Coordinates of C-alpha atoms and ligand atoms in Angstrom, one line a residue:
M1 CA 109.6 67.6 122.1
V2 CA 112.6 67.2 119.6
K3 CA 113.3 70.5 117.9
G4 CA 114.2 71.1 114.3
P5 CA 112.9 69.6 111.0
Q6 CA 113.3 66.0 110.0
V7 CA 113.2 65.3 106.3
K8 CA 113.6 62.1 104.4
E9 CA 112.3 63.1 101.1
I10 CA 109.9 66.0 100.1
P11 CA 107.8 65.3 98.2
G12 CA 107.8 61.7 99.2
P13 CA 105.7 58.9 97.4
K14 CA 102.4 59.6 99.2
A15 CA 102.7 63.3 98.6
R16 CA 103.4 62.9 94.9
E17 CA 100.2 60.7 94.6
I18 CA 98.1 63.2 96.4
I19 CA 99.5 66.1 94.3
E20 CA 98.7 64.2 91.1
K21 CA 95.1 63.5 92.3
H22 CA 94.7 67.1 93.5
H23 CA 95.3 68.4 90.0
K24 CA 93.0 65.8 88.6
Y25 CA 90.0 66.6 90.7
M26 CA 90.5 70.1 92.2
A27 CA 89.9 73.3 90.3
T28 CA 93.1 75.1 89.4
T29 CA 93.7 77.9 91.9
T30 CA 97.1 78.9 93.1
N31 CA 98.9 75.6 93.9
D32 CA 102.2 75.1 92.1
P33 CA 103.4 71.5 92.3
N34 CA 107.0 72.6 91.3
E35 CA 107.4 75.0 94.2
Y36 CA 105.0 74.3 97.1
F37 CA 105.0 70.5 97.1
L38 CA 104.1 70.1 100.9
V39 CA 101.3 67.8 101.5
I40 CA 100.2 68.4 105.0
E41 CA 98.6 65.7 107.2
R42 CA 98.8 67.2 110.7
T43 CA 100.7 69.6 113.0
E44 CA 103.1 69.2 115.9
G45 CA 103.9 72.5 117.6
N46 CA 105.2 74.8 115.0
Y47 CA 105.8 72.0 112.5
W48 CA 103.9 70.5 109.7
I49 CA 104.0 66.8 109.5
D50 CA 103.5 65.7 105.9
V51 CA 101.8 62.6 104.6
D52 CA 105.2 60.9 104.3
G53 CA 106.2 61.7 107.9
N54 CA 108.5 64.7 107.1
R55 CA 108.6 67.3 109.8
V56 CA 108.7 70.8 108.4
L57 CA 109.2 74.0 110.4
D58 CA 106.6 76.6 109.4
F59 CA 107.5 80.2 108.4
S60 CA 104.2 80.6 106.5
S61 CA 101.5 80.5 109.1
G62 CA 99.1 78.9 106.6
I63 CA 99.4 82.1 104.5
G64 CA 99.1 84.4 107.5
V65 CA 96.2 82.5 109.2
L66 CA 97.9 80.7 112.1
N67 CA 99.4 83.6 114.1
A68 CA 98.2 82.0 117.3
G69 CA 99.9 78.6 116.4
L70 CA 99.3 76.0 113.8
R71 CA 96.8 74.3 116.1
N72 CA 96.5 76.4 119.2
P73 CA 95.5 74.0 122.1
R74 CA 93.2 76.6 123.7
V75 CA 91.5 77.2 120.4
V76 CA 91.0 73.4 120.0
E77 CA 89.6 73.2 123.6
A78 CA 87.2 76.1 123.0
L79 CA 86.0 74.5 119.7
K80 CA 85.4 71.1 121.4
E81 CA 83.4 72.8 124.1
Q82 CA 81.4 74.8 121.6
L83 CA 80.6 71.7 119.6
D84 CA 78.6 70.4 122.5
K85 CA 76.6 73.6 122.6
L86 CA 75.9 75.2 119.3
I87 CA 77.6 75.1 115.8
H88 CA 75.4 77.4 113.8
G89 CA 72.9 79.8 115.3
A90 CA 71.4 81.5 112.2
G91 CA 72.9 84.8 113.4
T92 CA 71.3 86.8 110.6
D93 CA 67.8 86.2 111.9
Y94 CA 68.1 84.8 115.5
Y95 CA 70.4 86.2 118.1
N96 CA 73.3 84.4 119.9
P97 CA 75.8 85.4 122.7
Y98 CA 78.9 84.4 120.7
Q99 CA 78.6 87.0 117.9
V100 CA 77.8 89.7 120.4
A101 CA 80.8 88.8 122.6
L102 CA 83.1 88.9 119.6
A103 CA 81.8 92.2 118.3
E104 CA 82.0 93.8 121.7
K105 CA 85.6 92.6 122.0
L106 CA 86.6 93.9 118.6
D107 CA 85.0 97.2 119.5
S108 CA 87.2 97.5 122.5
I109 CA 90.5 96.5 120.9
A110 CA 90.2 98.3 117.4
P111 CA 91.9 101.7 117.2
G112 CA 89.7 104.7 117.5
D113 CA 88.2 106.5 120.4
F114 CA 84.7 106.2 119.0
E115 CA 81.9 103.6 119.1
K116 CA 82.2 100.8 116.6
K117 CA 80.0 98.0 115.1
T118 CA 81.1 94.8 113.4
F119 CA 79.8 92.9 110.4
L120 CA 80.9 89.2 110.5
S121 CA 81.6 87.1 107.4
N122 CA 83.8 84.2 106.4
S123 CA 86.9 85.6 104.6
G124 CA 89.0 88.5 103.9
T125 CA 87.3 89.1 100.5
E126 CA 84.0 89.3 102.2
A127 CA 85.2 91.5 104.9
N128 CA 86.4 93.9 102.2
E129 CA 83.2 93.6 100.2
A130 CA 81.3 94.6 103.2
A131 CA 83.7 97.5 103.8
L132 CA 82.9 98.8 100.2
K133 CA 79.2 98.5 100.8
I134 CA 79.3 100.3 104.2
A135 CA 81.4 103.1 102.6
K136 CA 79.0 103.4 99.6
W137 CA 75.9 103.3 101.8
S138 CA 77.0 105.8 104.4
T139 CA 78.7 108.4 102.1
Q140 CA 76.4 107.9 99.1
R141 CA 79.5 108.3 97.0
K142 CA 80.6 105.7 94.4
L143 CA 84.3 106.1 93.8
F144 CA 87.3 104.3 95.5
I145 CA 91.0 105.0 95.5
A146 CA 93.2 101.9 96.0
F147 CA 97.0 101.4 95.7
I148 CA 99.2 99.8 93.1
G149 CA 100.6 96.5 94.6
A150 CA 97.5 96.0 96.7
F151 CA 95.7 92.7 97.3
H152 CA 92.1 92.9 98.7
G153 CA 90.5 89.7 97.3
R154 CA 89.2 88.1 94.2
T155 CA 85.4 88.7 94.0
H156 CA 84.4 91.2 91.3
G157 CA 84.2 94.0 93.9
T158 CA 87.5 93.3 95.7
M159 CA 89.3 92.2 92.5
S160 CA 88.7 95.8 91.2
L161 CA 90.9 97.0 94.1
T162 CA 93.5 94.3 93.8
A163 CA 96.5 95.4 91.8
S164 CA 99.4 93.1 92.6
K165 CA 99.5 90.8 89.6
P166 CA 97.8 91.0 86.2
V167 CA 96.7 87.3 86.4
H168 CA 94.2 88.2 89.2
R169 CA 92.2 90.2 86.6
S170 CA 93.0 88.4 83.4
R171 CA 89.8 87.8 81.3
M172 CA 87.7 89.3 84.1
F173 CA 87.2 92.8 82.7
P174 CA 85.2 95.0 83.1
T175 CA 85.9 95.2 86.8
M176 CA 83.8 97.2 89.2
P177 CA 83.7 100.8 87.8
G178 CA 84.8 103.7 89.9
V179 CA 88.1 102.4 91.2
E180 CA 91.3 104.5 90.6
H181 CA 94.8 103.3 91.6
V182 CA 97.7 105.4 92.8
P183 CA 101.3 104.5 93.7
Y184 CA 101.8 103.0 97.2
P185 CA 104.7 104.7 99.0
N186 CA 107.1 101.7 98.5
P187 CA 110.4 102.9 99.8
Y188 CA 112.4 100.4 97.7
R189 CA 110.5 100.7 94.3
N190 CA 108.5 103.7 93.4
P191 CA 107.9 105.6 90.2
W192 CA 110.1 108.5 91.2
H193 CA 113.1 106.3 92.1
I194 CA 113.3 107.9 95.5
D195 CA 115.1 106.0 98.2
G196 CA 112.2 106.0 100.7
Y197 CA 114.3 104.7 103.5
E198 CA 116.7 107.8 103.2
E199 CA 113.9 110.2 102.2
P200 CA 110.6 109.0 103.6
D201 CA 108.9 112.5 103.7
E202 CA 109.8 113.1 100.0
L203 CA 108.2 109.8 99.1
V204 CA 105.1 110.4 101.0
N205 CA 104.8 113.9 99.6
R206 CA 105.0 112.5 96.0
V207 CA 102.2 110.1 96.7
I208 CA 100.0 112.7 98.3
E209 CA 100.8 115.2 95.5
Y210 CA 99.9 112.5 92.9
I211 CA 96.5 112.1 94.5
E212 CA 95.8 115.8 94.9
D213 CA 97.5 117.3 91.7
Y214 CA 96.9 114.5 89.3
L215 CA 93.7 112.7 90.3
F216 CA 91.7 115.3 92.2
D217 CA 92.8 118.2 90.0
H218 CA 92.2 116.5 86.6
Y219 CA 89.7 113.7 86.6
V220 CA 88.5 112.3 90.0
P221 CA 86.1 114.6 91.8
P222 CA 87.1 114.2 95.5
E223 CA 83.6 114.9 96.7
E224 CA 82.5 111.7 94.9
V225 CA 85.2 109.4 96.5
A226 CA 83.8 107.2 99.2
A227 CA 87.1 105.8 100.5
F228 CA 90.7 105.2 100.3
V229 CA 91.4 101.4 100.6
A230 CA 94.8 100.5 101.8
E231 CA 96.8 97.7 103.5
P232 CA 98.8 99.2 106.4
I233 CA 101.7 97.1 105.0
Q234 CA 101.3 95.6 101.6
G235 CA 101.2 91.8 101.9
E236 CA 100.8 89.8 98.6
G237 CA 102.4 92.8 96.9
G238 CA 105.7 92.1 98.7
Y239 CA 105.5 92.9 102.4
V240 CA 106.1 96.6 101.7
V241 CA 106.3 98.8 104.8
P242 CA 105.4 102.4 104.0
P243 CA 107.1 105.4 105.7
K244 CA 105.9 106.1 109.2
N245 CA 104.0 109.3 108.4
F246 CA 102.2 108.0 105.3
F247 CA 98.8 107.3 106.8
K248 CA 98.8 110.6 108.9
E249 CA 99.2 112.5 105.6
L250 CA 96.7 110.4 103.8
K251 CA 94.2 111.0 106.6
K252 CA 94.7 114.8 106.2
V253 CA 93.6 114.4 102.5
A254 CA 90.7 112.2 103.5
D255 CA 89.5 114.6 106.2
K256 CA 89.7 117.5 103.8
H257 CA 87.4 115.9 101.3
G258 CA 85.1 113.8 103.6
I259 CA 86.7 110.5 102.3
L260 CA 86.7 107.4 104.5
I261 CA 89.7 105.3 105.1
I262 CA 89.3 101.5 104.8
D263 CA 92.2 99.7 106.4
D264 CA 92.6 96.1 105.1
E265 CA 94.2 94.3 108.1
V266 CA 93.4 90.8 106.6
Q267 CA 97.1 89.8 106.4
M268 CA 98.8 92.2 108.7
G269 CA 96.4 92.3 111.6
M270 CA 96.1 90.1 114.7
G271 CA 99.5 90.7 116.2
R272 CA 101.6 89.8 113.1
T273 CA 103.6 93.1 113.3
G274 CA 104.0 93.2 117.0
K275 CA 100.8 95.2 117.5
M276 CA 97.2 93.9 117.4
F277 CA 96.5 96.0 114.3
A278 CA 99.3 97.1 112.0
I279 CA 97.8 100.5 111.5
E280 CA 98.7 101.2 115.2
H281 CA 102.3 101.7 114.0
F282 CA 101.1 104.6 111.9
G283 CA 99.1 106.6 114.4
I284 CA 95.7 106.9 112.8
A285 CA 92.2 105.4 113.5
P286 CA 90.7 104.2 110.3
D287 CA 86.9 104.5 109.7
I288 CA 86.6 100.9 108.6
I289 CA 88.9 97.9 109.3
S290 CA 88.7 94.5 107.7
L291 CA 90.0 91.4 109.3
A292 CA 90.0 87.7 108.5
K293 CA 92.8 85.2 108.2
A294 CA 94.4 85.0 111.7
L295 CA 91.2 86.2 113.5
G296 CA 89.8 82.6 113.5
G297 CA 93.0 80.7 114.2
G298 CA 92.2 78.4 111.3
V299 CA 88.4 78.6 111.4
P300 CA 87.0 80.7 108.5
I301 CA 85.9 84.1 109.7
G302 CA 86.0 87.7 108.4
A303 CA 85.1 90.9 110.3
T304 CA 84.4 94.4 109.2
I305 CA 84.7 96.8 112.1
F306 CA 83.5 100.3 111.4
R307 CA 82.5 103.6 112.9
K308 CA 79.0 103.1 114.4
D309 CA 77.5 106.1 112.5
L310 CA 78.3 104.4 109.2
D311 CA 76.0 101.5 109.9
F312 CA 73.3 100.5 107.3
G313 CA 70.6 101.0 109.9
I314 CA 68.0 99.2 107.6
P315 CA 67.7 95.4 107.8
G316 CA 68.5 93.6 104.6
V317 CA 71.0 96.0 102.9
H318 CA 73.8 93.6 103.6
S319 CA 73.8 90.2 105.3
N320 CA 75.0 86.6 104.8
T321 CA 74.2 83.1 106.0
Y322 CA 77.3 81.8 107.7
G323 CA 79.1 84.9 108.9
G324 CA 79.9 84.8 112.5
N325 CA 79.3 81.1 112.8
A326 CA 79.4 80.1 116.5
L327 CA 82.5 77.9 116.2
A328 CA 84.3 80.8 114.4
C329 CA 83.3 83.4 117.0
V330 CA 84.5 81.3 119.8
A331 CA 87.7 80.5 118.0
A332 CA 88.2 84.2 117.3
L333 CA 87.7 85.2 121.0
T334 CA 90.2 82.6 122.1
V335 CA 92.7 83.7 119.5
I336 CA 92.4 87.3 120.7
E337 CA 93.0 86.2 124.3
E338 CA 96.0 84.2 123.3
L339 CA 97.5 87.1 121.4
E340 CA 96.9 89.5 124.3
K341 CA 98.3 86.9 126.8
G342 CA 101.8 87.0 125.2
L343 CA 102.0 86.2 121.6
I344 CA 102.1 89.8 120.5
E345 CA 104.9 90.3 123.0
N346 CA 106.7 87.4 121.4
A347 CA 106.5 88.9 117.9
K348 CA 108.0 92.1 119.3
K349 CA 110.6 90.2 121.1
L350 CA 111.8 88.2 118.1
E351 CA 111.7 91.2 115.7
P352 CA 115.3 92.2 116.4
L353 CA 116.5 88.7 115.8
F354 CA 114.9 88.6 112.3
K355 CA 116.1 92.1 111.5
E356 CA 119.7 91.5 112.5
R357 CA 120.0 88.1 110.9
L358 CA 118.4 89.1 107.6
Q359 CA 120.5 92.3 107.5
E360 CA 123.6 90.0 107.9
M361 CA 122.3 87.9 104.9
Y362 CA 121.9 91.2 102.9
D363 CA 125.5 92.1 103.7
K364 CA 126.7 88.6 102.5
Y365 CA 124.5 87.9 99.5
E366 CA 124.3 90.4 96.6
I367 CA 121.2 88.7 95.3
I368 CA 119.2 90.2 98.3
G369 CA 118.2 93.7 97.3
D370 CA 116.0 94.7 100.2
V371 CA 115.1 93.5 103.7
R372 CA 112.0 94.9 105.3
G373 CA 109.5 94.1 108.0
L374 CA 108.1 94.5 111.5
G375 CA 107.3 92.1 114.3
L376 CA 107.1 88.7 112.6
A377 CA 106.2 90.0 109.2
W378 CA 109.5 90.0 107.1
A379 CA 110.5 89.8 103.5
I380 CA 113.7 89.7 101.6
E381 CA 113.5 90.8 97.9
F382 CA 115.7 89.0 95.4
V383 CA 117.3 91.0 92.6
K384 CA 119.7 90.2 89.8
D385 CA 121.5 93.4 90.3
R386 CA 121.3 95.8 93.2
K387 CA 121.6 98.8 91.0
T388 CA 119.0 98.0 88.3
K389 CA 116.9 96.1 90.8
E390 CA 115.9 93.6 88.1
Y391 CA 113.7 91.1 89.7
A392 CA 115.2 87.6 90.4
S393 CA 111.9 85.7 90.4
K394 CA 113.4 82.4 89.3
E395 CA 116.0 82.5 92.1
R396 CA 113.4 83.4 94.6
N397 CA 111.4 80.4 93.6
Q398 CA 114.5 78.2 93.8
V399 CA 115.1 79.4 97.4
V400 CA 111.5 78.4 98.3
V401 CA 112.2 75.0 97.0
E402 CA 115.6 74.6 98.6
A403 CA 114.2 75.7 101.9
L404 CA 111.3 73.3 101.7
K405 CA 113.6 70.4 100.8
R406 CA 115.6 71.3 104.0
G407 CA 112.5 71.4 106.1
L408 CA 111.4 75.0 106.2
A409 CA 108.1 76.2 104.7
T410 CA 108.2 79.8 103.3
L411 CA 106.1 81.7 100.7
G412 CA 106.9 84.1 97.9
C413 CA 105.2 87.4 97.6
G414 CA 105.4 90.3 95.1
K415 CA 107.5 89.5 92.0
S416 CA 110.6 88.4 93.7
A417 CA 110.3 88.7 97.4
L418 CA 110.1 85.9 100.0
R419 CA 108.0 86.4 103.0
L420 CA 109.0 85.0 106.4
I421 CA 105.9 84.8 108.6
P422 CA 106.2 82.2 111.3
P423 CA 103.4 81.6 113.8
L424 CA 103.8 84.0 116.7
T425 CA 104.3 80.9 118.9
I426 CA 107.8 80.2 117.7
D427 CA 110.7 80.6 120.2
E428 CA 114.1 82.0 119.7
E429 CA 115.6 78.5 119.0
E430 CA 113.1 77.8 116.2
A431 CA 113.6 81.2 114.8
K432 CA 117.3 80.6 114.5
I433 CA 116.8 77.2 113.1
G434 CA 114.5 78.6 110.4
L435 CA 116.9 81.5 109.6
D436 CA 119.8 79.1 109.3
I437 CA 117.9 76.9 106.8
L438 CA 116.9 80.0 104.9
E439 CA 120.6 81.0 104.6
D440 CA 121.6 77.4 103.5
A441 CA 118.9 77.6 100.8
I442 CA 120.1 80.9 99.6
K443 CA 123.7 79.5 99.5
A444 CA 122.4 76.6 97.5
V445 CA 121.0 78.9 94.9
V446 CA 123.7 81.4 94.6
G447 CA 126.5 78.8 94.7
Ligands
LIG1 C1 95.3 92.0 102.6 C2 94.4 91.0 102.1 N1 93.1 91.3 102.0 C3 92.2 90.4 101.5 C4 92.6 89.1 101.3 C5 91.6 88.1 100.8 O1 91.3 87.2 101.8 P1 90.6 85.8 101.6 O2 91.6 85.0 100.8 O3 90.3 85.3 102.9 O4 89.4 86.1 100.8 C6 93.9 88.7 101.4 C7 94.4 87.4 101.1 O5 95.6 87.1 101.0 C8 94.9 89.7 101.9 O6 96.2 89.4 102.1

């Protein structure tokens, strides 16, 4: 197969027509025709082919969904086979082997030397809703502590935890009561202006102190807190990697007060960071883990994996119709096999290439204020001035556009960061092609 993108014109005439119709008939969600004007028809390896025949290298993984490849051939094969057997088995009332096989597999791979159970759903939001309900049910406590910069979903429950952009909550108040937010240990930007790369322990101590001395000592009774809800690395908030010891320190606080830890792996799980679960970098076993996105390889699925003793135990407290659809379960089992068979290794192998090349760009371009990431989860943050760290959001958006016009699909995150999250199936040559295009796009913007 020929490597590299091939672009005639993006958006081409067919794309422009579809974008116009999209905005006529589809509800407004997040699409921005000025920035993300890619109209996808099909895939070819790690490339999107758009409706006008342009071939675009993917560094977005369909927003973190396609870790196992844009259309993994083994997933496709498994789905075709499954279509001839069973599509939907009404798993909330009848039983089927596909859900059981997936739950058993998740029990064996999720961190934690204890027995686990799984609730299956259809999305990240639903996986987190279930996590909240499991925590409330099992602890009989009603409060949650989440982190500023977090994204956990957009239903009323999960939106209450989400704190990455005001627009997510605009006109939606009151949100679910009982959620308090605290600063995430963001090494680059935090309320204390600590350089968290130089002083990681100091940063972690400040966050822990904030929880203990401000919340717990003044207005949040810790014995009424059901759970801390955290992303192991903040995704939508900007691909923010916390210091190594953060979760161990958080767990000490949690254990002291009988508080659970809900680990939202929806964006960072499934091999993205070079380990199956991102929390494995931080050395704790969460009580509850939510998964979605990359778990199904493109087929909608969510999973909430939790300590067995937290289970509802009474039929009917929580359930759904579609969760753990047979097609989705089979896709997920195949995705996990593919990740275990070599894709996680590939993410680890390519990590230094991304790290070095992005660091080189940092050294060359003043507009890059920070480079951060693990495995194949990378971000660069654009700033107007390295000292003031003023966000360069417009310039970030321009880089997205310039990259796409040159045949590379990327996505923004946070206020001025750009995430680089290729499918874990890319090879070194494709990684280099993508990073070259990124650099050309930055040059085009900074002149
Ligand atoms: C960490 C995290 N949690 C939850 C969600 C919500 O997932 P979904 O869009 O599948 O409902 C997202 C989506 O971006 C996410 O990144």
